[in-house]
CSV table of C-alpha atoms in Angstrom, one decimal:
chain,number,residue,atom,x,y,z
K,1,MET,CA,3.2,-34.4,136.5
K,2,SER,CA,2.1,-37.3,138.5
K,3,TRP,CA,3.9,-40.3,137.0
K,4,ASP,CA,5.8,-41.4,134.0
K,5,LYS,CA,3.6,-41.7,131.0
K,6,HIS,CA,3.8,-44.2,128.2
K,7,GLY,CA,2.8,-43.2,124.7
K,8,LYS,CA,3.7,-46.2,122.6
K,9,GLU,CA,0.8,-47.8,120.9
K,10,ASP,CA,1.7,-51.4,121.8
K,11,GLU,CA,1.7,-50.5,125.5
K,12,LEU,CA,-1.8,-49.1,125.5
K,13,LEU,CA,-5.1,-50.8,125.9
K,14,THR,CA,-8.6,-49.8,124.8
K,15,TRP,CA,-11.6,-51.7,126.0
K,16,LYS,CA,-14.3,-52.0,123.3
K,17,ASP,CA,-17.9,-52.5,124.3
K,18,VAL,CA,-21.4,-51.7,123.0
K,19,MET,CA,-23.6,-49.3,124.9
K,20,GLU,CA,-27.1,-50.9,124.4
K,21,VAL,CA,-29.5,-48.1,123.5
K,22,GLU,CA,-31.1,-49.5,120.4
K,23,ARG,CA,-34.5,-50.5,121.8
K,24,TYR,CA,-36.8,-48.1,123.7
K,25,VAL,CA,-40.5,-47.4,123.6
K,26,TYR,CA,-41.3,-43.7,123.8
K,27,THR,CA,-44.8,-42.9,125.1
K,28,VAL,CA,-46.1,-40.2,122.8
K,29,GLY,CA,-48.9,-39.1,125.1
K,30,PRO,CA,-52.4,-38.0,124.1
K,31,ASP,CA,-51.4,-34.8,122.3
K,32,SER,CA,-48.9,-36.4,120.0
K,33,GLU,CA,-51.4,-39.2,119.4
K,34,ALA,CA,-54.0,-36.7,118.3
K,35,PHE,CA,-51.5,-34.9,116.2
K,36,LEU,CA,-50.4,-38.1,114.5
K,37,ARG,CA,-54.0,-39.1,113.8
K,38,GLY,CA,-54.6,-35.6,112.3
K,39,LEU,CA,-51.5,-36.0,110.2
K,40,ARG,CA,-53.0,-39.2,108.7
K,41,GLU,CA,-56.1,-37.2,107.8
K,42,GLY,CA,-54.1,-34.4,106.1
K,43,LYS,CA,-54.5,-32.0,109.0
K,44,ILE,CA,-52.0,-30.1,111.1
K,45,LEU,CA,-53.4,-29.8,114.7
K,46,GLY,CA,-52.3,-27.4,117.4
K,47,ARG,CA,-53.7,-26.9,120.9
K,48,LYS,CA,-54.8,-23.6,122.3
K,49,CYS,CA,-54.2,-22.1,125.8
K,50,PRO,CA,-57.6,-21.1,127.2
K,51,ARG,CA,-56.0,-18.0,129.0
K,52,CYS,CA,-53.4,-16.5,126.6
K,53,GLY,CA,-54.7,-18.0,123.4
K,54,ARG,CA,-51.3,-19.3,122.3
K,55,VAL,CA,-51.6,-22.2,119.9
K,56,TYR,CA,-48.9,-24.8,120.2
K,57,VAL,CA,-47.7,-26.8,117.2
K,58,PRO,CA,-47.2,-29.7,117.7
K,59,PRO,CA,-50.0,-29.7,120.3
K,60,ARG,CA,-49.1,-29.8,124.0
K,61,LEU,CA,-51.0,-30.7,127.1
K,62,TYR,CA,-50.1,-27.5,128.9
K,63,CYS,CA,-49.2,-23.9,128.2
K,64,GLU,CA,-45.7,-23.2,129.4
K,65,ASP,CA,-46.4,-19.5,130.1
K,66,CYS,CA,-49.7,-19.8,132.0
K,67,PHE,CA,-49.1,-23.3,133.3
K,68,LEU,CA,-52.6,-24.4,132.6
K,69,GLU,CA,-54.0,-27.3,130.8
K,70,ASN,CA,-54.5,-26.4,127.1
K,71,GLY,CA,-58.0,-26.5,125.7
K,72,GLU,CA,-59.3,-27.3,122.3
K,73,TYR,CA,-57.4,-28.7,119.3
K,74,VAL,CA,-57.4,-26.4,116.3
K,75,GLU,CA,-56.4,-27.0,112.8
K,76,VAL,CA,-53.6,-24.6,111.8
K,77,LYS,CA,-53.3,-23.1,108.3
K,78,GLU,CA,-51.1,-21.0,106.1
K,79,PRO,CA,-47.7,-22.7,106.5
K,80,TYR,CA,-44.6,-20.6,105.8
K,81,LEU,CA,-40.9,-21.1,105.9
K,82,ASP,CA,-39.2,-19.7,109.0
K,83,SER,CA,-35.7,-20.8,108.0
K,84,PHE,CA,-34.0,-23.4,105.8
K,85,THR,CA,-30.7,-25.1,105.2
K,86,THR,CA,-29.3,-27.4,102.5
K,87,ILE,CA,-27.4,-30.5,103.4
K,88,TYR,CA,-24.6,-31.7,101.1
K,89,PHE,CA,-22.7,-34.2,103.4
K,90,ASP,CA,-24.1,-36.6,105.9
K,91,ASN,CA,-22.9,-37.2,109.5
K,92,ARG,CA,-20.0,-39.3,108.4
K,93,GLU,CA,-18.9,-36.6,105.9
K,94,LYS,CA,-20.1,-38.7,103.0
K,95,ARG,CA,-21.5,-36.7,100.1
K,96,LEU,CA,-25.2,-37.1,99.6
K,97,ASP,CA,-26.3,-38.3,96.2
K,98,GLU,CA,-28.5,-35.2,96.0
K,99,PRO,CA,-28.4,-32.2,98.4
K,100,ILE,CA,-31.5,-32.0,100.7
K,101,THR,CA,-33.1,-28.7,101.7
K,102,VAL,CA,-34.6,-28.8,105.2
K,103,GLY,CA,-36.8,-26.1,106.6
K,104,LEU,CA,-38.7,-25.2,109.7
K,105,VAL,CA,-42.3,-24.6,108.7
K,106,ARG,CA,-44.4,-22.4,111.0
K,107,PHE,CA,-48.1,-21.6,110.7
K,108,LYS,CA,-50.0,-18.3,110.9
K,109,GLU,CA,-51.1,-17.3,114.4
K,110,ALA,CA,-49.4,-20.4,116.0
K,111,THR,CA,-46.2,-20.9,117.9
K,112,GLY,CA,-43.9,-23.8,117.2
K,113,GLY,CA,-43.6,-25.6,113.9
K,114,LEU,CA,-42.5,-28.7,112.1
K,115,LEU,CA,-39.5,-29.9,110.2
K,116,ALA,CA,-39.9,-30.3,106.4
K,117,ILE,CA,-38.1,-31.4,103.3
K,118,VAL,CA,-38.4,-28.5,101.0
K,119,GLN,CA,-38.8,-28.6,97.2
K,120,GLY,CA,-38.4,-25.4,95.1
K,121,ILE,CA,-36.5,-22.3,95.9
K,122,PRO,CA,-36.6,-21.6,99.6
K,123,GLU,CA,-36.9,-18.1,101.1
K,124,ILE,CA,-37.4,-17.0,104.7
K,125,GLY,CA,-41.0,-16.0,105.2
K,126,LYS,CA,-42.3,-17.6,101.9
K,127,LYS,CA,-45.6,-19.4,102.0
K,128,VAL,CA,-45.3,-23.2,101.3
K,129,GLU,CA,-47.7,-25.9,100.1
K,130,ILE,CA,-47.8,-29.1,102.0
K,131,LEU,CA,-47.3,-32.0,99.6
K,132,GLU,CA,-47.0,-34.8,102.1
K,133,TYR,CA,-48.3,-35.0,105.7
K,134,SER,CA,-45.5,-36.9,107.4
K,135,ILE,CA,-42.6,-36.5,109.7
K,136,PRO,CA,-40.8,-34.6,108.3
K,137,LEU,CA,-43.4,-32.8,106.2
K,138,ARG,CA,-42.8,-32.5,102.4
K,139,VAL,CA,-43.5,-29.0,101.2
K,140,ARG,CA,-43.1,-27.0,98.0
K,141,ALA,CA,-41.7,-23.4,98.4
F,1,MET,CA,-23.2,-12.5,150.9
F,2,GLU,CA,-19.6,-13.6,150.3
F,3,ASN,CA,-17.8,-12.6,147.1
F,4,VAL,CA,-16.5,-15.6,145.1
F,5,GLY,CA,-13.1,-15.8,143.5
F,6,ILE,CA,-11.2,-18.2,141.2
F,7,VAL,CA,-8.1,-19.1,143.1
F,8,GLY,CA,-6.8,-21.9,141.0
F,9,ILE,CA,-7.3,-23.5,137.6
F,10,GLY,CA,-5.8,-26.5,135.9
F,11,TRP,CA,-6.3,-28.4,132.7
F,12,TYR,CA,-5.1,-31.5,130.9
F,13,GLY,CA,-5.5,-32.7,127.3
F,14,PHE,CA,-6.8,-30.5,124.5
F,15,SER,CA,-5.7,-33.1,122.0
F,16,THR,CA,-7.9,-34.8,119.4
F,17,ASN,CA,-7.1,-38.0,121.2
F,18,VAL,CA,-5.6,-38.3,124.7
F,19,HIS,CA,-4.8,-41.9,124.0
F,20,ASP,CA,-2.8,-42.8,127.1
F,21,LEU,CA,-5.2,-41.7,129.9
F,22,SER,CA,-8.8,-42.5,130.7
F,23,PHE,CA,-11.2,-39.7,131.6
F,24,ARG,CA,-10.7,-40.4,135.3
F,25,GLU,CA,-6.9,-40.1,135.0
F,26,MET,CA,-7.4,-36.9,133.0
F,27,MET,CA,-9.5,-35.5,135.8
F,28,PHE,CA,-6.8,-36.3,138.3
F,29,GLU,CA,-4.1,-34.7,136.2
F,30,ALA,CA,-6.2,-31.5,135.8
F,31,ALA,CA,-7.0,-31.5,139.5
F,32,GLN,CA,-3.3,-31.8,140.5
F,33,ARG,CA,-2.5,-28.7,138.3
F,34,ALA,CA,-5.4,-26.7,139.8
F,35,PHE,CA,-4.4,-27.4,143.4
F,36,TYR,CA,-0.8,-26.5,142.6
F,37,ASP,CA,-2.1,-23.3,141.0
F,38,ALA,CA,-4.1,-22.6,144.2
F,39,GLY,CA,-0.9,-22.3,146.2
F,40,GLY,CA,-0.3,-26.1,146.6
F,41,MET,CA,-3.5,-26.6,148.6
F,42,ASN,CA,-4.4,-30.0,150.1
F,43,PRO,CA,-7.8,-31.0,148.5
F,44,ARG,CA,-8.4,-33.7,151.2
F,45,GLU,CA,-8.4,-31.0,154.0
F,46,GLN,CA,-9.1,-27.6,152.5
F,47,ILE,CA,-12.1,-28.1,150.2
F,48,ASP,CA,-15.7,-28.1,151.4
F,49,ALA,CA,-17.5,-29.4,148.3
F,50,PHE,CA,-16.9,-30.8,144.9
F,51,ILE,CA,-19.0,-30.3,141.7
F,52,SER,CA,-18.5,-32.4,138.5
F,53,CYS,CA,-20.3,-31.5,135.2
F,54,GLN,CA,-21.0,-34.4,133.0
F,55,GLU,CA,-23.6,-36.2,130.9
F,56,ASP,CA,-24.0,-40.0,131.0
F,57,PHE,CA,-24.3,-40.5,127.2
F,58,TRP,CA,-21.0,-38.8,126.7
F,59,GLU,CA,-19.3,-41.0,129.3
F,60,GLY,CA,-20.7,-44.3,127.9
F,61,ILE,CA,-21.6,-45.1,131.5
F,62,SER,CA,-25.0,-44.6,133.1
F,63,ILE,CA,-25.1,-43.0,136.5
F,64,SER,CA,-21.6,-41.8,135.8
F,65,ASP,CA,-21.8,-39.4,138.7
F,66,GLU,CA,-20.8,-42.3,140.9
F,67,PHE,CA,-17.3,-41.9,139.4
F,68,ALA,CA,-17.1,-38.1,140.0
F,69,PRO,CA,-15.6,-37.7,143.5
F,70,ASP,CA,-12.3,-39.6,143.8
F,71,PRO,CA,-10.3,-38.3,140.8
F,72,VAL,CA,-10.6,-34.7,142.0
F,73,GLY,CA,-9.9,-35.4,145.7
F,74,GLY,CA,-13.5,-35.7,146.8
F,75,SER,CA,-13.7,-39.3,148.0
F,76,MET,CA,-16.1,-39.5,151.0
F,77,ARG,CA,-16.6,-35.7,150.8
F,78,PRO,CA,-19.7,-33.7,149.7
F,79,THR,CA,-19.9,-34.0,146.0
F,80,MET,CA,-22.6,-33.1,143.5
F,81,THR,CA,-22.9,-33.4,139.8
F,82,VAL,CA,-24.5,-31.0,137.2
F,83,ALA,CA,-25.8,-32.6,134.1
F,84,GLY,CA,-24.9,-29.6,132.0
F,85,ASP,CA,-22.1,-27.3,130.8
F,86,GLY,CA,-19.2,-26.4,133.2
F,87,LEU,CA,-20.3,-22.8,133.4
F,88,GLN,CA,-23.6,-24.0,134.9
F,89,GLY,CA,-21.5,-26.0,137.4
F,90,LEU,CA,-19.5,-22.8,138.1
F,91,ALA,CA,-22.8,-21.1,138.9
F,92,HIS,CA,-23.7,-23.9,141.4
F,93,GLY,CA,-20.2,-23.5,143.0
F,94,PHE,CA,-20.8,-19.7,143.2
F,95,MET,CA,-24.1,-20.3,144.9
F,96,LEU,CA,-22.7,-22.7,147.5
F,97,ILE,CA,-20.1,-20.0,148.5
F,98,ASN,CA,-22.2,-16.9,148.1
F,99,SER,CA,-25.0,-18.4,150.3
F,100,GLY,CA,-22.5,-19.3,153.0
F,101,VAL,CA,-22.9,-23.1,152.7
F,102,ALA,CA,-19.2,-23.5,151.7
F,103,ASP,CA,-16.0,-21.5,151.6
F,104,VAL,CA,-13.9,-23.5,149.1
F,105,VAL,CA,-15.5,-25.4,146.2
F,106,VAL,CA,-14.0,-27.3,143.3
F,107,VAL,CA,-15.7,-27.4,139.9
F,108,GLU,CA,-14.7,-30.0,137.4
F,109,SER,CA,-15.7,-31.0,133.9
F,110,HIS,CA,-14.1,-33.3,131.3
F,111,ALA,CA,-14.6,-34.8,127.8
F,112,LYS,CA,-13.3,-37.8,126.0
F,113,PRO,CA,-15.0,-37.6,122.7
F,114,SER,CA,-12.3,-39.7,121.1
F,115,ASP,CA,-13.8,-42.7,123.0
F,116,ILE,CA,-17.2,-42.1,121.4
F,117,LEU,CA,-17.2,-44.2,118.2
F,118,THR,CA,-20.8,-43.2,117.3
F,119,PHE,CA,-20.6,-39.5,118.0
F,120,PRO,CA,-23.4,-38.3,115.6
F,121,GLU,CA,-25.8,-41.0,116.9
F,122,ILE,CA,-25.2,-39.9,120.5
F,123,VAL,CA,-26.0,-36.3,119.5
F,124,GLU,CA,-29.2,-37.4,117.8
F,125,LEU,CA,-30.2,-39.2,121.0
F,126,ALA,CA,-30.6,-35.8,122.6
F,127,MET,CA,-33.2,-34.8,120.0
F,128,ASP,CA,-37.0,-35.1,120.5
F,129,PRO,CA,-37.6,-38.7,119.4
F,130,VAL,CA,-41.0,-38.1,117.7
F,131,TYR,CA,-40.7,-34.7,116.0
F,132,VAL,CA,-37.0,-34.2,115.4
F,133,ARG,CA,-35.1,-37.5,115.5
F,134,GLU,CA,-37.8,-39.3,113.6
F,135,ALA,CA,-37.3,-36.8,110.7
F,136,LYS,CA,-34.0,-38.6,110.1
F,137,ILE,CA,-32.2,-35.6,108.7
F,138,PRO,CA,-28.8,-37.0,107.6
F,139,ASN,CA,-26.6,-34.4,109.3
F,140,TYR,CA,-27.2,-33.2,112.8
F,141,HIS,CA,-25.6,-29.8,112.0
F,142,PHE,CA,-28.8,-29.0,110.2
F,143,ILE,CA,-30.1,-27.3,113.3
F,144,ALA,CA,-27.1,-24.9,113.2
F,145,GLY,CA,-27.8,-24.5,109.5
F,146,LEU,CA,-31.4,-23.4,110.2
F,147,ASP,CA,-30.2,-21.1,113.0
F,148,ALA,CA,-27.4,-19.6,110.9
F,149,THR,CA,-29.6,-18.9,107.9
F,150,LYS,CA,-32.1,-17.0,110.0
F,151,PHE,CA,-29.4,-15.1,111.9
F,152,MET,CA,-27.7,-14.0,108.7
F,153,HIS,CA,-31.0,-13.0,107.1
F,154,ARG,CA,-31.8,-10.8,110.1
F,155,THR,CA,-28.5,-9.2,110.7
F,156,GLY,CA,-26.9,-8.9,107.2
F,157,VAL,CA,-23.9,-11.1,108.3
F,158,THR,CA,-22.3,-12.6,105.2
F,159,ARG,CA,-20.2,-15.6,104.3
F,160,GLU,CA,-17.2,-13.3,104.2
F,161,ASP,CA,-17.9,-12.3,107.8
F,162,LEU,CA,-18.0,-15.9,108.9
F,163,ALA,CA,-14.7,-16.5,107.1
F,164,GLU,CA,-13.2,-13.6,109.0
F,165,VAL,CA,-14.3,-15.2,112.3
F,166,VAL,CA,-12.7,-18.5,111.2
F,167,ILE,CA,-9.4,-16.8,110.2
F,168,LYS,CA,-9.3,-14.7,113.4
F,169,ASN,CA,-9.9,-17.5,115.8
F,170,ARG,CA,-7.9,-20.3,114.2
F,171,ALA,CA,-4.9,-17.9,114.0
F,172,SER,CA,-5.3,-16.7,117.6
F,173,GLY,CA,-5.1,-20.3,118.7
F,174,LEU,CA,-1.5,-20.6,117.4
F,175,LYS,CA,-0.4,-18.6,120.5
F,176,THR,CA,-1.7,-21.1,123.0
F,177,GLY,CA,-0.6,-24.6,124.0
F,178,ARG,CA,-4.1,-26.1,123.7
F,179,ALA,CA,-5.3,-25.5,120.2
F,180,PRO,CA,-4.9,-28.5,117.9
F,181,HIS,CA,-7.1,-26.9,115.3
F,182,ALA,CA,-5.2,-23.6,115.1
F,183,SER,CA,-4.0,-22.7,111.7
F,184,MET,CA,-3.2,-19.8,109.4
F,185,LEU,CA,-5.9,-19.5,106.8
F,186,SER,CA,-6.6,-17.0,104.1
F,187,LYS,CA,-10.0,-15.7,103.1
F,188,GLU,CA,-9.7,-17.7,99.9
F,189,ASP,CA,-8.9,-20.8,101.9
F,190,VAL,CA,-12.1,-20.5,103.8
F,191,LEU,CA,-14.4,-19.3,101.0
F,192,SER,CA,-13.2,-22.1,98.6
F,193,GLN,CA,-14.3,-24.8,101.1
F,194,GLU,CA,-17.2,-26.9,100.1
F,195,MET,CA,-20.5,-26.5,102.0
F,196,ILE,CA,-21.3,-29.2,104.5
F,197,VAL,CA,-24.6,-27.8,105.6
F,198,TYR,CA,-25.5,-24.4,104.2
F,199,PRO,CA,-24.1,-21.8,105.1
F,200,LEU,CA,-21.3,-23.7,106.9
F,201,THR,CA,-18.2,-25.4,105.5
F,202,ARG,CA,-15.9,-27.8,107.3
F,203,VAL,CA,-13.7,-25.0,108.7
F,204,ASP,CA,-16.8,-23.1,110.1
F,205,VAL,CA,-17.5,-26.0,112.4
F,206,ALA,CA,-15.4,-26.7,115.5
F,207,ARG,CA,-14.4,-30.3,116.3
F,208,PRO,CA,-14.8,-32.1,119.6
F,209,VAL,CA,-11.7,-32.4,121.7
F,210,ASP,CA,-10.5,-34.4,124.7
F,211,GLY,CA,-9.8,-32.4,127.8
F,212,ALA,CA,-10.4,-32.0,131.5
F,213,ILE,CA,-10.5,-28.7,133.5
F,214,VAL,CA,-10.7,-28.1,137.3
F,215,VAL,CA,-11.4,-24.7,138.9
F,216,VAL,CA,-11.0,-23.9,142.6
F,217,LEU,CA,-13.4,-21.3,144.0
F,218,ALA,CA,-13.1,-19.6,147.3
F,219,SER,CA,-14.9,-17.0,149.4
F,220,GLU,CA,-13.4,-13.6,149.9
F,221,THR,CA,-12.5,-14.6,153.5
F,222,PHE,CA,-10.4,-17.5,152.3
F,223,ALA,CA,-9.4,-16.6,148.7
F,224,ARG,CA,-6.1,-14.9,149.6
F,225,LYS,CA,-5.0,-17.9,151.6
F,226,PHE,CA,-4.6,-19.7,148.2
F,227,ASN,CA,-3.9,-16.9,145.7
F,228,ASP,CA,-2.7,-13.3,146.0
F,229,THR,CA,-4.6,-12.1,143.0
F,230,PRO,CA,-8.0,-14.0,142.8
F,231,ILE,CA,-10.2,-13.4,139.8
F,232,TRP,CA,-13.7,-12.4,141.1
F,233,ILE,CA,-16.9,-13.8,139.6
F,234,THR,CA,-19.0,-10.6,140.0
F,235,GLY,CA,-22.0,-11.9,138.0
F,236,ILE,CA,-23.2,-15.3,136.8
F,237,GLY,CA,-26.4,-16.7,135.3
F,238,PHE,CA,-27.6,-19.4,133.0
F,239,SER,CA,-30.8,-20.0,131.0
F,240,THR,CA,-32.7,-22.3,128.6
F,241,ASP,CA,-34.8,-20.8,125.8
F,242,ASN,CA,-36.9,-23.9,125.2
F,243,SER,CA,-36.4,-27.6,125.3
F,244,ASN,CA,-38.2,-27.9,121.9
F,245,LEU,CA,-36.5,-27.0,118.7
F,246,GLU,CA,-39.8,-25.8,117.3
F,247,LEU,CA,-40.6,-23.5,120.2
F,248,ALA,CA,-37.1,-22.0,120.6
F,249,LYS,CA,-36.2,-18.8,118.8
F,250,LEU,CA,-34.2,-19.5,115.7
F,251,GLY,CA,-31.6,-17.0,114.6
F,252,ASP,CA,-31.2,-15.3,118.0
F,253,ALA,CA,-29.4,-16.7,121.1
F,254,PHE,CA,-32.3,-15.9,123.4
F,255,TYR,CA,-30.8,-18.1,126.1
F,256,LEU,CA,-27.8,-15.9,126.3
F,257,ARG,CA,-29.8,-12.7,126.3
F,258,LYS,CA,-31.6,-14.0,129.5
F,259,ALA,CA,-28.4,-15.3,131.0
F,260,SER,CA,-26.5,-12.1,130.4
F,261,GLU,CA,-29.4,-10.0,131.9
F,262,LEU,CA,-28.9,-12.0,135.1
F,263,ALA,CA,-25.1,-11.9,135.1
F,264,PHE,CA,-24.8,-8.3,134.1
F,265,GLY,CA,-27.4,-7.2,136.6
F,266,MET,CA,-25.6,-9.0,139.4
F,267,ALA,CA,-22.2,-7.5,138.3
F,268,LYS,CA,-23.8,-4.0,137.9
F,269,LEU,CA,-22.1,-4.0,134.4
F,270,GLU,CA,-23.8,-1.2,132.5
F,271,SER,CA,-22.5,-2.2,129.1
F,272,PRO,CA,-20.7,-5.2,127.6
F,273,LEU,CA,-18.4,-2.8,125.8
F,274,LYS,CA,-16.8,-1.9,129.2
F,275,VAL,CA,-15.0,-5.2,129.5
F,276,ASN,CA,-11.5,-6.0,128.2
F,277,GLY,CA,-12.4,-9.2,126.4
F,278,MET,CA,-15.2,-11.6,125.5
F,279,PHE,CA,-14.8,-15.4,125.5
F,280,VAL,CA,-17.9,-16.8,123.7
F,281,ASP,CA,-18.9,-20.2,122.4
F,282,ASP,CA,-17.9,-20.3,118.7
F,283,ARG,CA,-18.4,-24.0,117.9
F,284,TYR,CA,-19.9,-22.6,114.6
F,285,SER,CA,-18.4,-19.5,113.2
F,286,TYR,CA,-21.8,-17.6,113.1
F,287,LYS,CA,-22.4,-18.5,116.8
F,288,GLU,CA,-19.5,-16.2,117.8
F,289,LEU,CA,-21.3,-13.2,116.3
F,290,GLN,CA,-24.8,-14.4,117.4
F,291,HIS,CA,-23.5,-14.8,121.0
F,292,VAL,CA,-21.7,-11.4,121.0
F,293,GLU,CA,-25.0,-9.8,119.8
F,294,ALA,CA,-26.9,-11.6,122.6
F,295,LEU,CA,-24.5,-10.1,125.1
F,296,GLY,CA,-25.8,-6.7,124.0
F,297,VAL,CA,-23.4,-5.6,121.3
F,298,ASN,CA,-25.2,-4.1,118.4
F,299,ASN,CA,-24.2,-4.1,114.7
F,300,VAL,CA,-21.9,-7.1,115.0
F,301,ALA,CA,-21.2,-7.4,111.3
F,302,GLU,CA,-20.1,-3.8,111.0
F,303,LYS,CA,-17.9,-4.0,114.1
F,304,LEU,CA,-16.3,-7.2,112.9
F,305,ARG,CA,-15.5,-5.6,109.5
F,306,GLU,CA,-14.0,-2.6,111.3
F,307,GLY,CA,-11.7,-4.9,113.3
F,308,TYR,CA,-13.4,-4.2,116.6
F,309,PHE,CA,-13.2,-7.8,117.8
F,310,HIS,CA,-9.6,-8.5,116.8
F,311,GLU,CA,-6.9,-8.7,119.4
F,312,GLY,CA,-5.4,-5.3,120.3
F,313,SER,CA,-8.7,-3.6,119.3
F,314,TYR,CA,-11.6,-2.3,121.4
F,315,LEU,CA,-13.2,-5.5,122.4
F,316,PRO,CA,-11.2,-8.7,121.6
F,317,VAL,CA,-13.4,-11.7,121.1
F,318,ASN,CA,-11.9,-15.1,121.7
F,319,PRO,CA,-8.3,-13.8,121.7
F,320,LYS,CA,-7.1,-17.3,122.7
F,321,GLY,CA,-8.8,-18.9,119.6
F,322,GLY,CA,-12.1,-20.1,121.0
F,323,HIS,CA,-13.5,-23.6,120.1
F,324,LEU,CA,-12.7,-23.2,116.4
F,325,ALA,CA,-9.0,-23.4,117.4
F,326,LYS,CA,-9.1,-25.5,120.5
F,327,GLY,CA,-12.0,-27.8,119.7
F,328,TYR,CA,-15.0,-28.1,122.1
F,329,PRO,CA,-14.6,-30.4,125.1
F,330,LEU,CA,-18.3,-31.3,125.4
F,331,GLU,CA,-19.6,-30.3,128.9
F,332,ALA,CA,-16.2,-28.8,129.7
F,333,SER,CA,-16.6,-26.2,126.9
F,334,GLY,CA,-17.8,-23.4,129.2
F,335,LEU,CA,-14.9,-24.0,131.6
F,336,SER,CA,-12.5,-24.0,128.6
F,337,LEU,CA,-13.7,-20.5,127.9
F,338,VAL,CA,-13.3,-19.6,131.6
F,339,LEU,CA,-9.7,-21.0,131.4
F,340,ASP,CA,-9.0,-18.8,128.4
F,341,ALA,CA,-10.4,-15.7,130.2
F,342,VAL,CA,-8.4,-16.4,133.4
F,343,GLU,CA,-5.2,-16.8,131.4
F,344,TYR,CA,-6.0,-13.6,129.5
F,345,MET,CA,-6.7,-11.7,132.7
F,346,ARG,CA,-3.5,-13.0,134.3
F,347,GLU,CA,-1.6,-11.4,131.4
F,348,GLY,CA,-2.7,-8.0,132.8
F,349,VAL,CA,-6.3,-7.0,132.0
F,350,SER,CA,-9.0,-6.3,134.5
F,351,SER,CA,-12.2,-7.8,133.2
F,352,ALA,CA,-13.8,-10.3,130.9
F,353,VAL,CA,-17.1,-11.8,130.0
F,354,VAL,CA,-17.5,-15.6,129.4
F,355,ALA,CA,-20.6,-16.9,127.5
F,356,SER,CA,-21.1,-20.6,127.0
F,357,TRP,CA,-23.6,-22.7,125.0
F,358,ARG,CA,-24.4,-26.4,125.5
F,359,GLY,CA,-24.3,-27.1,121.8
F,360,ILE,CA,-26.6,-28.9,119.4
F,361,PRO,CA,-29.5,-29.6,120.0
F,362,THR,CA,-29.8,-27.4,123.1
F,363,PHE,CA,-30.9,-23.8,123.6
F,364,THR,CA,-29.0,-23.5,126.9
F,365,GLY,CA,-26.2,-21.1,127.8
F,366,GLY,CA,-24.5,-19.3,130.7
F,367,VAL,CA,-22.7,-16.0,131.2
F,368,ALA,CA,-20.1,-15.1,133.8
F,369,VAL,CA,-18.5,-11.7,134.5
F,370,LEU,CA,-14.9,-11.9,135.7
F,371,GLN,CA,-13.1,-9.0,137.3
F,372,ARG,CA,-9.9,-8.3,139.3
């Protein structure tokens, strides 16, 4: 519309550069620090709102509903599979050597959850056993 | 409170690689077309404010909003940016006019994903660095996989239903001039594809596309100066479920339920079944059905099987092909659905609903009700 356009490859120019984003320090904050220490001890910690009782996993400094500082840390139990998927190809569409099943694990009477690599036959709502306390968790369905 | 109408719209691109123009030149091209569509208006004299919707990481330039004004006619004029989807920008334009701050506003968004050589890594940078990105899941579509599995378990939607969405949308795109991924597929073609991330195959997943879109909005007082038949935005809203994957609702587009409550309430729309067409984000096949459900349509699987959502039926969904046919132009995705809806309404129908989503890994979406 506005000028003659040129579509021949040899007349075009692209400018290649690198956008430097490789190094950054993320402050995890006191709640994630507590969570990561708990993980090392084989515990999954959540943090409870003193007003509504909602338990956040991973723990959070504040309750988003009540907008109050959350109170005590509590160890959450009874993990179950909220949903799952199996990955066959990676981001570059290269086939994985072995498919990986990934799940979102939630805990009884807590909101939130954690990503997990799932062994066994996954089912929504099925209880899981935590095999490895890491990010992601390793669980058996 | 002033009513707000769409009086001009223009686009450029919708190619997998607009190799000859930079994103700024694409913005200029789309703007020229929008101003021509709005009766040949002069953007340097007749526009009160400019809004550009963009995100730095997509642009490869930090503080990229500095580049927003001049390619759309906004040099040295009031310009703001929205770091979000174009439909959120449309809502901001609506508010400027509805509140009386401005009479004529331009909303722009664009995408040049062909310039992004590390696309998956840029997507992963949007994830929580400690709990999600650190999990190093090898395909970022896993979030869609988790969401789709839960959605299908809850609603009874099957792989065959997803295939029907793929076939419908990719074929519908063949009628438009901006659908590089349009194609005629059979059910067997779709169902025989290998899984990438369960329950999704390659053809269930829309691809990013280069494109720029410019929309001209005007108050009711000024609209007919530019266009004899404006399309009115009678309701608009946007919402975020949760910024955390773990805290958001999986299997249900809660963000669109909230956004549609706002938009439908504003438009006094009693039922989504009363509109002539729906233009919803379908960058994954299941998302079309999940989004239609979130707009208040029950039993989406049964309705799809009965042909309810096909063109010429009761409630056509994505009759211009959606993102599965066009591709999704990143933050311009919502405006691309608005563009489809405007073209569809200009063919003679009186109402449409547009529902956008900001894509993986967000839980943010917007809804607009359009009427003539």
